[in-house]
C-alpha cells in the first residue's frame, strides 16, 4: 500500500484522446492544490490525436492505471475489449479503436503495456483501491441503477478497501455502504473524454480528500474546455459524425445499448 504525502487527490476517468479536456482538468486540479493526480485508464478512444495525451502525463506526473483500452492498444489486440454486446456499439467501437491504434506511437504503446491494472494507496487513514471497471474485471460496468449495495460491500471486504474508485461506464456516481472497517465508499469518477449524456458539453473528474473532522469528501468537478476545437479536429481526422454530434450536444449517440434503462431514459436517444 503506497502512502501519500497529502490527503487530497484528483482522479480522472477515460481520457479517450481528449487532450484538451485533460489539459484543462490538470490545470484545475493544480489550482486546487491536489497532492497527486491519477488516471484510472482508457487514455485512448473516441477523440483525435492519441499521442497528444502522453506529454501531459509526463508534464504533470500523472500516475496511470491500465484500462481495457490501454491493454488492447499496448498489446495491439484486435479490439478494445470494451465489453459491448450490441452490434452497433461494437461497430463504432471498432472505428474508434482502429483509429487510435493506427495513430499511437510505438513508445506510447509500450507505456500503456507497462501500466498496472490497479493501484492501492493510503488516503489519510483510509485504504483506497483504484481500478478501471471493478476490482474483479477491468471492463465490468458498475452502474448506479443496477449495482446492488451488498455487491459493493462484498467487493470492499474481498479487497480490504475502505474506498473503491473506478470509471469505465462514462457516468459518475457514488454510494456509501458498510465497509470492512467502518463506512465504505464506492466512487465512479466519471470520464474526461466525452460528455455525460446529459445535454451539457462539460466533462467531469473527481476530487477525493480525507479530513480529520469529517472523513472522506467526494467532489465531482465539472470541466469546461474548447469542445468546438475538439469537434473540428475530429472532423478533420475523419471520425464519425455520431461522435462529433455528442461533443456538440452533450447527448450520446453511440454506446447506448449498454446503458441500463434508468440511465438511458435520462438521455435524448
CSV table of C-alpha atoms in Angstrom, one decimal, residues 10-249:
chain,number,residue,atom,x,y,z
A,10,UNK,CA,-7.6,14.1,-8.3
A,11,UNK,CA,-9.0,11.1,-10.1
A,12,UNK,CA,-9.5,11.2,-13.9
A,13,UNK,CA,-11.5,8.5,-15.8
A,14,UNK,CA,-11.4,7.8,-19.5
A,15,UNK,CA,-9.4,10.5,-21.3
A,16,UNK,CA,-10.5,9.0,-24.7
A,17,UNK,CA,-7.9,11.0,-26.6
A,18,UNK,CA,-9.5,14.3,-25.4
A,19,UNK,CA,-6.2,16.0,-24.6
A,20,UNK,CA,-8.0,19.4,-24.5
A,21,UNK,CA,-10.2,18.4,-21.6
A,22,UNK,CA,-7.3,16.5,-19.9
A,23,UNK,CA,-5.2,19.7,-20.0
A,24,UNK,CA,-8.0,21.8,-18.6
A,25,UNK,CA,-8.7,19.3,-15.8
A,26,UNK,CA,-5.0,19.1,-14.9
A,27,UNK,CA,-4.8,22.8,-14.7
A,28,UNK,CA,-7.9,23.0,-12.5
A,29,UNK,CA,-6.6,20.2,-10.2
A,30,UNK,CA,-3.3,22.0,-9.8
A,31,UNK,CA,-5.1,25.3,-8.9
A,32,UNK,CA,-7.0,23.3,-6.2
A,33,UNK,CA,-3.7,22.2,-4.6
A,34,UNK,CA,-4.0,18.4,-5.0
A,35,UNK,CA,-1.2,16.2,-3.7
A,36,UNK,CA,-1.3,13.8,-6.7
A,37,UNK,CA,-3.2,13.1,-9.9
A,38,UNK,CA,-4.3,9.6,-11.0
A,39,UNK,CA,-5.8,8.4,-14.3
A,40,UNK,CA,-7.9,5.3,-13.9
A,41,UNK,CA,-7.4,4.1,-17.5
A,42,UNK,CA,-8.6,4.4,-21.1
A,43,UNK,CA,-6.2,7.0,-22.4
A,44,UNK,CA,-7.4,6.4,-25.9
A,45,UNK,CA,-10.7,6.1,-27.8
A,46,UNK,CA,-13.4,8.4,-29.3
A,47,UNK,CA,-11.3,11.6,-29.9
A,48,UNK,CA,-8.5,12.7,-32.2
A,49,UNK,CA,-4.7,12.7,-31.9
A,50,UNK,CA,-3.9,10.0,-29.3
A,51,UNK,CA,-0.2,11.0,-28.9
A,52,UNK,CA,-1.1,14.4,-27.6
A,53,UNK,CA,-2.2,12.9,-24.3
A,54,UNK,CA,1.1,11.5,-23.2
A,55,UNK,CA,3.2,14.7,-22.9
A,56,UNK,CA,0.6,15.9,-20.4
A,57,UNK,CA,1.0,12.7,-18.3
A,58,UNK,CA,4.8,13.4,-18.2
A,59,UNK,CA,4.4,17.1,-17.6
A,60,UNK,CA,2.0,16.8,-14.7
A,61,UNK,CA,3.4,13.5,-13.3
A,62,UNK,CA,0.1,11.7,-13.6
A,63,UNK,CA,0.0,8.2,-12.2
A,64,UNK,CA,-2.0,5.9,-14.5
A,65,UNK,CA,-3.7,2.6,-14.5
A,66,UNK,CA,-4.2,0.2,-17.4
A,67,UNK,CA,-7.8,0.2,-18.6
A,68,UNK,CA,-9.1,-2.2,-21.2
A,69,UNK,CA,-8.3,0.2,-24.0
A,70,UNK,CA,-4.7,0.6,-22.8
A,71,UNK,CA,-4.2,-3.1,-22.6
A,72,UNK,CA,-5.6,-3.5,-26.2
A,73,UNK,CA,-3.6,-0.7,-27.7
A,74,UNK,CA,-0.5,-1.6,-25.8
A,75,UNK,CA,-0.6,-5.2,-27.0
A,76,UNK,CA,-2.1,-4.4,-30.4
A,77,UNK,CA,-5.1,-6.6,-29.9
A,78,UNK,CA,-7.9,-6.9,-32.4
A,79,UNK,CA,-10.4,-4.8,-30.5
A,80,UNK,CA,-10.9,-2.6,-27.4
A,81,UNK,CA,-12.2,-5.2,-25.0
A,82,UNK,CA,-14.9,-2.6,-24.1
A,83,UNK,CA,-17.5,-5.2,-23.1
A,84,UNK,CA,-20.2,-4.2,-25.6
A,85,UNK,CA,-22.6,-6.8,-26.9
A,86,UNK,CA,-24.7,-4.8,-29.3
A,87,UNK,CA,-23.5,-4.9,-33.0
A,88,UNK,CA,-24.0,-1.1,-33.5
A,89,UNK,CA,-22.0,-0.3,-30.3
A,90,UNK,CA,-19.2,-2.7,-31.5
A,91,UNK,CA,-19.3,-1.1,-35.0
A,92,UNK,CA,-18.5,2.4,-33.6
A,93,UNK,CA,-16.1,1.0,-31.0
A,94,UNK,CA,-14.1,-0.7,-33.7
A,95,UNK,CA,-13.8,2.5,-35.8
A,96,UNK,CA,-12.5,4.3,-32.7
A,97,UNK,CA,-10.2,1.5,-31.8
A,98,UNK,CA,-8.7,1.2,-35.3
A,99,UNK,CA,-8.1,4.9,-35.5
A,100,UNK,CA,-6.4,5.1,-32.1
A,101,UNK,CA,-4.2,2.1,-32.7
A,102,UNK,CA,-3.1,3.5,-36.1
A,103,UNK,CA,-2.2,6.8,-34.5
A,104,UNK,CA,-0.5,5.8,-31.3
A,105,UNK,CA,3.3,5.6,-31.4
A,106,UNK,CA,5.3,2.5,-30.5
A,107,UNK,CA,6.8,4.3,-27.5
A,108,UNK,CA,3.3,5.2,-26.2
A,109,UNK,CA,2.0,1.7,-26.8
A,110,UNK,CA,4.9,0.4,-24.7
A,111,UNK,CA,4.0,2.8,-21.9
A,112,UNK,CA,0.4,1.6,-22.0
A,113,UNK,CA,1.5,-2.0,-22.0
A,114,UNK,CA,3.5,-1.4,-18.8
A,115,UNK,CA,0.7,0.1,-16.7
A,116,UNK,CA,-0.6,-1.6,-13.6
A,117,UNK,CA,-4.2,-2.8,-13.5
A,118,UNK,CA,-4.8,-1.4,-10.0
A,119,UNK,CA,-3.2,0.9,-7.5
A,120,UNK,CA,-3.6,0.8,-3.7
A,121,UNK,CA,-2.8,3.7,-1.5
A,122,UNK,CA,-3.5,5.3,1.8
A,123,UNK,CA,-5.6,8.5,1.8
A,124,UNK,CA,-5.1,9.6,5.4
A,125,UNK,CA,-6.2,6.5,7.4
A,126,UNK,CA,-8.3,5.1,4.5
A,127,UNK,CA,-7.3,2.2,2.4
A,128,UNK,CA,-8.0,3.2,-1.2
A,129,UNK,CA,-8.2,0.9,-4.2
A,130,UNK,CA,-8.1,2.5,-7.7
A,131,UNK,CA,-9.2,0.3,-10.6
A,132,UNK,CA,-10.8,0.7,-14.0
A,133,UNK,CA,-14.1,-1.2,-14.3
A,134,UNK,CA,-14.1,-3.1,-11.0
A,135,UNK,CA,-11.6,-4.9,-8.8
A,136,UNK,CA,-12.6,-8.2,-10.3
A,137,UNK,CA,-12.8,-7.3,-14.0
A,138,UNK,CA,-11.2,-4.5,-15.9
A,139,UNK,CA,-14.2,-3.9,-18.3
A,140,UNK,CA,-17.0,-4.6,-15.8
A,141,UNK,CA,-19.8,-2.0,-16.0
A,142,UNK,CA,-20.9,-0.9,-12.5
A,143,UNK,CA,-24.0,1.3,-13.0
A,144,UNK,CA,-25.7,3.3,-10.2
A,145,UNK,CA,-29.2,1.8,-11.0
A,146,UNK,CA,-28.2,-1.8,-11.3
A,147,UNK,CA,-25.3,-2.3,-8.8
A,148,UNK,CA,-26.5,-3.7,-5.5
A,149,UNK,CA,-25.1,-2.3,-2.3
A,150,UNK,CA,-24.4,-5.7,-1.0
A,151,UNK,CA,-22.2,-6.4,-4.0
A,152,UNK,CA,-20.1,-3.2,-3.3
A,153,UNK,CA,-19.8,-4.4,0.3
A,154,UNK,CA,-18.6,-7.8,-0.9
A,155,UNK,CA,-16.0,-6.1,-3.2
A,156,UNK,CA,-14.7,-3.9,-0.4
A,157,UNK,CA,-14.5,-6.8,2.1
A,158,UNK,CA,-12.8,-9.0,-0.5
A,159,UNK,CA,-10.2,-6.3,-1.3
A,160,UNK,CA,-10.0,-5.0,2.3
A,161,UNK,CA,-10.6,-1.5,0.9
A,162,UNK,CA,-12.4,1.4,2.6
A,163,UNK,CA,-12.8,3.2,-0.7
A,164,UNK,CA,-13.0,1.8,-4.2
A,165,UNK,CA,-12.7,4.3,-7.1
A,166,UNK,CA,-13.4,3.2,-10.7
A,167,UNK,CA,-14.6,4.5,-14.1
A,168,UNK,CA,-15.4,2.7,-17.4
A,169,UNK,CA,-19.2,3.5,-17.6
A,170,UNK,CA,-18.7,7.1,-18.5
A,171,UNK,CA,-21.2,8.4,-15.9
A,172,UNK,CA,-20.1,9.4,-12.4
A,173,UNK,CA,-21.9,8.3,-9.2
A,174,UNK,CA,-21.1,7.4,-5.6
A,175,UNK,CA,-22.5,5.3,-2.8
A,176,UNK,CA,-21.8,4.8,0.9
A,177,UNK,CA,-22.0,1.3,2.4
A,178,UNK,CA,-20.9,-0.8,5.3
A,179,UNK,CA,-17.1,-1.3,4.7
A,180,UNK,CA,-14.7,-3.8,6.3
A,181,UNK,CA,-13.5,-1.2,8.9
A,182,UNK,CA,-16.5,1.2,9.1
A,183,UNK,CA,-18.3,3.3,6.5
A,184,UNK,CA,-17.2,2.4,3.0
A,185,UNK,CA,-17.5,4.3,-0.3
A,186,UNK,CA,-17.7,3.4,-3.9
A,187,UNK,CA,-17.0,6.3,-6.4
A,188,UNK,CA,-17.3,6.2,-10.1
A,189,UNK,CA,-15.1,9.2,-11.0
A,190,UNK,CA,-16.7,9.9,-14.4
A,191,UNK,CA,-14.7,10.5,-17.6
A,192,UNK,CA,-12.9,13.3,-19.3
A,193,UNK,CA,-13.3,12.0,-22.8
A,194,UNK,CA,-16.9,12.8,-23.7
A,195,UNK,CA,-19.9,14.4,-22.1
A,196,UNK,CA,-22.1,12.5,-19.7
A,197,UNK,CA,-25.2,12.1,-21.8
A,198,UNK,CA,-27.0,14.9,-20.0
A,199,UNK,CA,-27.1,17.6,-22.7
A,200,UNK,CA,-24.1,19.5,-21.2
A,201,UNK,CA,-20.8,19.9,-23.1
A,202,UNK,CA,-18.6,19.8,-20.0
A,203,UNK,CA,-16.9,16.7,-18.7
A,204,UNK,CA,-16.0,15.6,-15.2
A,205,UNK,CA,-13.3,14.5,-12.8
A,206,UNK,CA,-13.3,13.7,-9.1
A,207,UNK,CA,-11.5,15.0,-6.0
A,208,UNK,CA,-11.1,12.7,-3.1
A,209,UNK,CA,-10.0,14.2,0.2
A,210,UNK,CA,-9.7,12.9,3.7
A,211,UNK,CA,-10.4,15.4,6.5
A,212,UNK,CA,-9.8,14.5,10.2
A,213,UNK,CA,-13.1,16.1,11.2
A,214,UNK,CA,-15.5,14.9,8.5
A,215,UNK,CA,-13.7,11.9,6.9
A,216,UNK,CA,-13.8,11.2,3.2
A,217,UNK,CA,-15.0,14.1,1.0
A,218,UNK,CA,-16.0,13.4,-2.6
A,219,UNK,CA,-16.3,16.3,-5.1
A,220,UNK,CA,-17.4,15.9,-8.7
A,221,UNK,CA,-15.7,18.7,-10.6
A,222,UNK,CA,-17.1,19.9,-14.0
A,223,UNK,CA,-14.5,20.7,-16.6
A,224,UNK,CA,-15.1,23.3,-19.4
A,225,UNK,CA,-12.8,23.0,-22.4
A,226,UNK,CA,-12.7,24.0,-26.1
A,227,UNK,CA,-15.2,21.4,-27.3
A,228,UNK,CA,-15.6,23.3,-30.6
A,229,UNK,CA,-11.9,22.8,-31.3
A,230,UNK,CA,-12.2,19.1,-30.4
A,231,UNK,CA,-15.1,18.7,-32.8
A,232,UNK,CA,-13.2,20.5,-35.6
A,233,UNK,CA,-10.2,18.2,-35.1
A,234,UNK,CA,-12.4,15.1,-35.0
A,235,UNK,CA,-14.0,16.2,-38.3
A,236,UNK,CA,-10.6,16.8,-39.9
A,237,UNK,CA,-9.4,13.3,-38.7
A,238,UNK,CA,-12.5,11.7,-40.3
A,239,UNK,CA,-14.0,10.4,-37.1
A,240,UNK,CA,-17.7,9.5,-37.2
A,241,UNK,CA,-20.3,12.3,-37.3
A,242,UNK,CA,-22.1,10.5,-34.5
A,243,UNK,CA,-19.1,11.2,-32.2
A,244,UNK,CA,-18.9,14.8,-33.3
A,245,UNK,CA,-22.6,15.3,-32.6
A,246,UNK,CA,-22.1,14.0,-29.0
A,247,UNK,CA,-19.4,16.6,-28.5
A,248,UNK,CA,-21.6,19.4,-29.8
A,249,UNK,CA,-24.8,18.4,-28.0
